[in-house]
Amino acid sequence: MLPLEETQIIDLPDAPATHRLGEQLGRSLAAGTILLLEGDLGTGKTTLVQGIGQGLGIVAPIVSPTFTLVNEYLDGRIPLYHMDLYRLEPDEVQTLYLEQYWNGQDQPLGIVAIEWPERLISTPRPHILLTLRPLMPTGRQAHLTPVGKPDPEVWTL
């Protein structure tokens, strides 16, 4: 396993490859990791989070939190908090106090995966920006970019 110190680009030929990348992240990332997931509709953000859940050993089905906003999965190696901000405006997001999920005061630290992070007024640091871009005909490409440095070094692939 190598530390994530600069942008990594990973070709993902299909949805199962996206799921496998998520599994790898779920097995290797530490509590306190924040993933900001960017990508158009249908690029595999939820598929990736389903893989993360499997890598964490979560047995409950991982479903998109589009209408619930936050799904909490507490039964894995560490908790997984899956957020989808697609339907919200930035001022609405601010009223949700999502920082409780990454500051460790009100919730146990886990992996926080945020879909549509551009709706956040300010982004938590440090974080991993994970952008999924479509590749024709059925694949995608993942760009993983570390933003800030975790303390201690906890991002490995």
Tab-separated table of C-alpha atoms in Angstrom:
chain	number	residue	atom	x	y	z
A	1	MET	CA	0.000	0.000	0.000
A	2	LEU	CA	1.304	3.408	-0.998
A	3	PRO	CA	0.500	6.755	0.624
A	4	LEU	CA	-1.685	9.094	-1.427
A	5	GLU	CA	0.585	12.124	-1.709
A	6	GLU	CA	-0.280	13.427	-5.188
A	7	THR	CA	-3.089	13.000	-7.702
A	8	GLN	CA	-3.592	9.405	-8.782
A	9	ILE	CA	-5.523	8.637	-11.972
A	10	ILE	CA	-7.141	5.219	-12.202
A	11	ASP	CA	-8.936	3.874	-15.279
A	12	LEU	CA	-12.105	1.991	-14.397
A	13	PRO	CA	-13.444	0.054	-17.402
A	14	ASP	CA	-16.851	-0.717	-15.887
A	15	ALA	CA	-19.049	-0.481	-12.782
A	16	PRO	CA	-17.478	-3.570	-11.120
A	17	ALA	CA	-14.046	-1.889	-11.360
A	18	THR	CA	-15.497	1.211	-9.678
A	19	HIS	CA	-16.912	-1.002	-6.934
A	20	ARG	CA	-13.511	-2.702	-6.482
A	21	LEU	CA	-11.788	0.685	-6.098
A	22	GLY	CA	-14.313	1.489	-3.382
A	23	GLU	CA	-13.575	-1.832	-1.652
A	24	GLN	CA	-9.863	-1.026	-1.683
A	25	LEU	CA	-10.556	2.386	-0.166
A	26	GLY	CA	-12.819	0.850	2.481
A	27	ARG	CA	-10.108	-1.605	3.513
A	28	SER	CA	-7.314	0.973	3.630
A	29	LEU	CA	-8.629	4.396	4.697
A	30	ALA	CA	-8.649	5.372	8.339
A	31	ALA	CA	-11.299	6.940	10.531
A	32	GLY	CA	-11.448	10.668	9.974
A	33	THR	CA	-11.047	10.431	6.192
A	34	ILE	CA	-13.294	12.745	4.188
A	35	LEU	CA	-13.976	11.921	0.537
A	36	LEU	CA	-15.492	14.631	-1.645
A	37	LEU	CA	-17.060	12.809	-4.591
A	38	GLU	CA	-17.449	14.794	-7.796
A	39	GLY	CA	-18.917	13.599	-11.069
A	40	ASP	CA	-21.957	13.937	-13.255
A	41	LEU	CA	-25.089	11.890	-12.653
A	42	GLY	CA	-24.421	8.252	-13.459
A	43	THR	CA	-20.623	8.337	-13.197
A	44	GLY	CA	-20.545	5.841	-10.329
A	45	LYS	CA	-20.367	7.834	-7.102
A	46	THR	CA	-22.868	5.617	-5.289
A	47	THR	CA	-21.308	2.471	-6.777
A	48	LEU	CA	-17.973	3.597	-5.349
A	49	VAL	CA	-19.526	4.156	-1.901
A	50	GLN	CA	-21.149	0.716	-2.065
A	51	GLY	CA	-17.655	-0.694	-2.575
A	52	ILE	CA	-16.331	1.337	0.357
A	53	GLY	CA	-19.061	-0.159	2.519
A	54	GLN	CA	-18.144	-3.672	1.435
A	55	GLY	CA	-14.461	-2.957	2.122
A	56	LEU	CA	-15.423	-1.790	5.611
A	57	GLY	CA	-17.385	-4.999	6.224
A	58	ILE	CA	-20.773	-3.285	6.317
A	59	VAL	CA	-23.549	-5.808	5.745
A	60	ALA	CA	-26.483	-3.410	5.310
A	61	PRO	CA	-27.279	-2.422	1.720
A	62	ILE	CA	-25.653	0.904	0.783
A	63	VAL	CA	-28.256	3.044	-0.962
A	64	SER	CA	-28.170	6.563	-2.318
A	65	PRO	CA	-29.113	9.138	0.319
A	66	THR	CA	-30.599	11.493	-2.297
A	67	PHE	CA	-33.813	11.970	-0.337
A	68	THR	CA	-32.567	11.232	3.194
A	69	LEU	CA	-29.411	13.399	2.756
A	70	VAL	CA	-27.280	11.311	5.154
A	71	ASN	CA	-27.085	7.548	5.603
A	72	GLU	CA	-25.139	6.270	8.597
A	73	TYR	CA	-23.603	2.793	8.555
A	74	LEU	CA	-22.132	1.943	11.943
A	75	ASP	CA	-21.603	-1.816	11.745
A	76	GLY	CA	-18.322	-1.980	9.811
A	77	ARG	CA	-14.648	-1.738	10.734
A	78	ILE	CA	-15.283	1.988	11.206
A	79	PRO	CA	-18.468	4.005	10.554
A	80	LEU	CA	-19.384	5.216	7.081
A	81	TYR	CA	-21.364	8.416	6.628
A	82	HIS	CA	-22.727	8.785	3.096
A	83	MET	CA	-24.105	12.202	2.153
A	84	ASP	CA	-25.814	13.399	-1.019
A	85	LEU	CA	-26.242	17.159	-1.343
A	86	TYR	CA	-27.617	17.159	-4.902
A	87	ARG	CA	-31.049	18.551	-4.046
A	88	LEU	CA	-29.818	21.303	-1.726
A	89	GLU	CA	-28.612	24.869	-2.037
A	90	PRO	CA	-25.450	25.876	-0.135
A	91	ASP	CA	-27.379	27.859	2.501
A	92	GLU	CA	-29.556	24.787	3.170
A	93	VAL	CA	-26.484	22.583	3.539
A	94	GLN	CA	-25.040	24.953	6.129
A	95	THR	CA	-28.082	24.441	8.392
A	96	LEU	CA	-27.479	20.669	8.545
A	97	TYR	CA	-24.316	20.968	10.697
A	98	LEU	CA	-22.593	18.204	8.751
A	99	GLU	CA	-19.296	19.000	10.464
A	100	GLN	CA	-20.508	16.823	13.348
A	101	TYR	CA	-19.584	13.864	11.130
A	102	TRP	CA	-15.956	14.868	10.628
A	103	ASN	CA	-15.059	16.678	13.836
A	104	GLY	CA	-15.520	13.637	16.101
A	105	GLN	CA	-17.468	15.490	18.776
A	106	ASP	CA	-21.035	14.281	18.224
A	107	GLN	CA	-20.422	11.193	16.085
A	108	PRO	CA	-17.683	8.550	16.184
A	109	LEU	CA	-15.065	9.254	13.521
A	110	GLY	CA	-15.429	7.243	10.350
A	111	ILE	CA	-15.196	7.737	6.613
A	112	VAL	CA	-17.337	10.602	5.350
A	113	ALA	CA	-18.286	10.327	1.660
A	114	ILE	CA	-19.992	13.438	0.273
A	115	GLU	CA	-21.650	13.425	-3.148
A	116	TRP	CA	-22.076	16.873	-4.765
A	117	PRO	CA	-19.593	18.620	-2.409
A	118	GLU	CA	-19.773	21.819	-4.452
A	119	ARG	CA	-22.927	22.537	-2.418
A	120	LEU	CA	-20.770	22.966	0.722
A	121	ILE	CA	-20.036	26.577	1.617
A	122	SER	CA	-16.594	25.539	2.852
A	123	THR	CA	-14.879	22.210	2.456
A	124	PRO	CA	-13.430	20.337	5.408
A	125	ARG	CA	-9.662	19.884	5.432
A	126	PRO	CA	-7.884	17.674	4.960
A	127	HIS	CA	-9.869	15.682	2.392
A	128	ILE	CA	-9.525	13.562	-0.703
A	129	LEU	CA	-11.161	14.969	-3.808
A	130	LEU	CA	-12.292	11.991	-5.870
A	131	THR	CA	-13.560	12.968	-9.314
A	132	LEU	CA	-15.212	10.397	-11.578
A	133	ARG	CA	-15.180	11.183	-15.293
A	134	PRO	CA	-16.885	9.089	-17.979
A	135	LEU	CA	-14.822	7.245	-20.579
A	136	MET	CA	-16.481	5.849	-23.680
A	137	PRO	CA	-18.234	3.543	-24.073
A	138	THR	CA	-18.888	2.269	-20.521
A	139	GLY	CA	-15.879	3.131	-18.395
A	140	ARG	CA	-14.828	5.975	-16.196
A	141	GLN	CA	-11.675	7.462	-14.794
A	142	ALA	CA	-11.095	8.260	-11.126
A	143	HIS	CA	-8.890	11.182	-10.143
A	144	LEU	CA	-7.905	11.026	-6.468
A	145	THR	CA	-6.352	14.251	-5.203
A	146	PRO	CA	-5.241	14.770	-1.600
A	147	VAL	CA	-6.073	18.247	-0.291
A	148	GLY	CA	-4.213	19.104	2.898
A	149	LYS	CA	-2.265	16.582	4.922
A	150	PRO	CA	-3.920	14.217	7.351
A	151	ASP	CA	-2.467	13.908	10.816
A	152	PRO	CA	-1.136	11.262	11.107
A	153	GLU	CA	-0.577	10.035	7.541
A	154	VAL	CA	-3.658	7.897	6.996
A	155	TRP	CA	-4.348	7.898	3.242
A	156	THR	CA	-3.023	4.839	1.494
A	157	LEU	CA	-4.014	2.977	-1.643
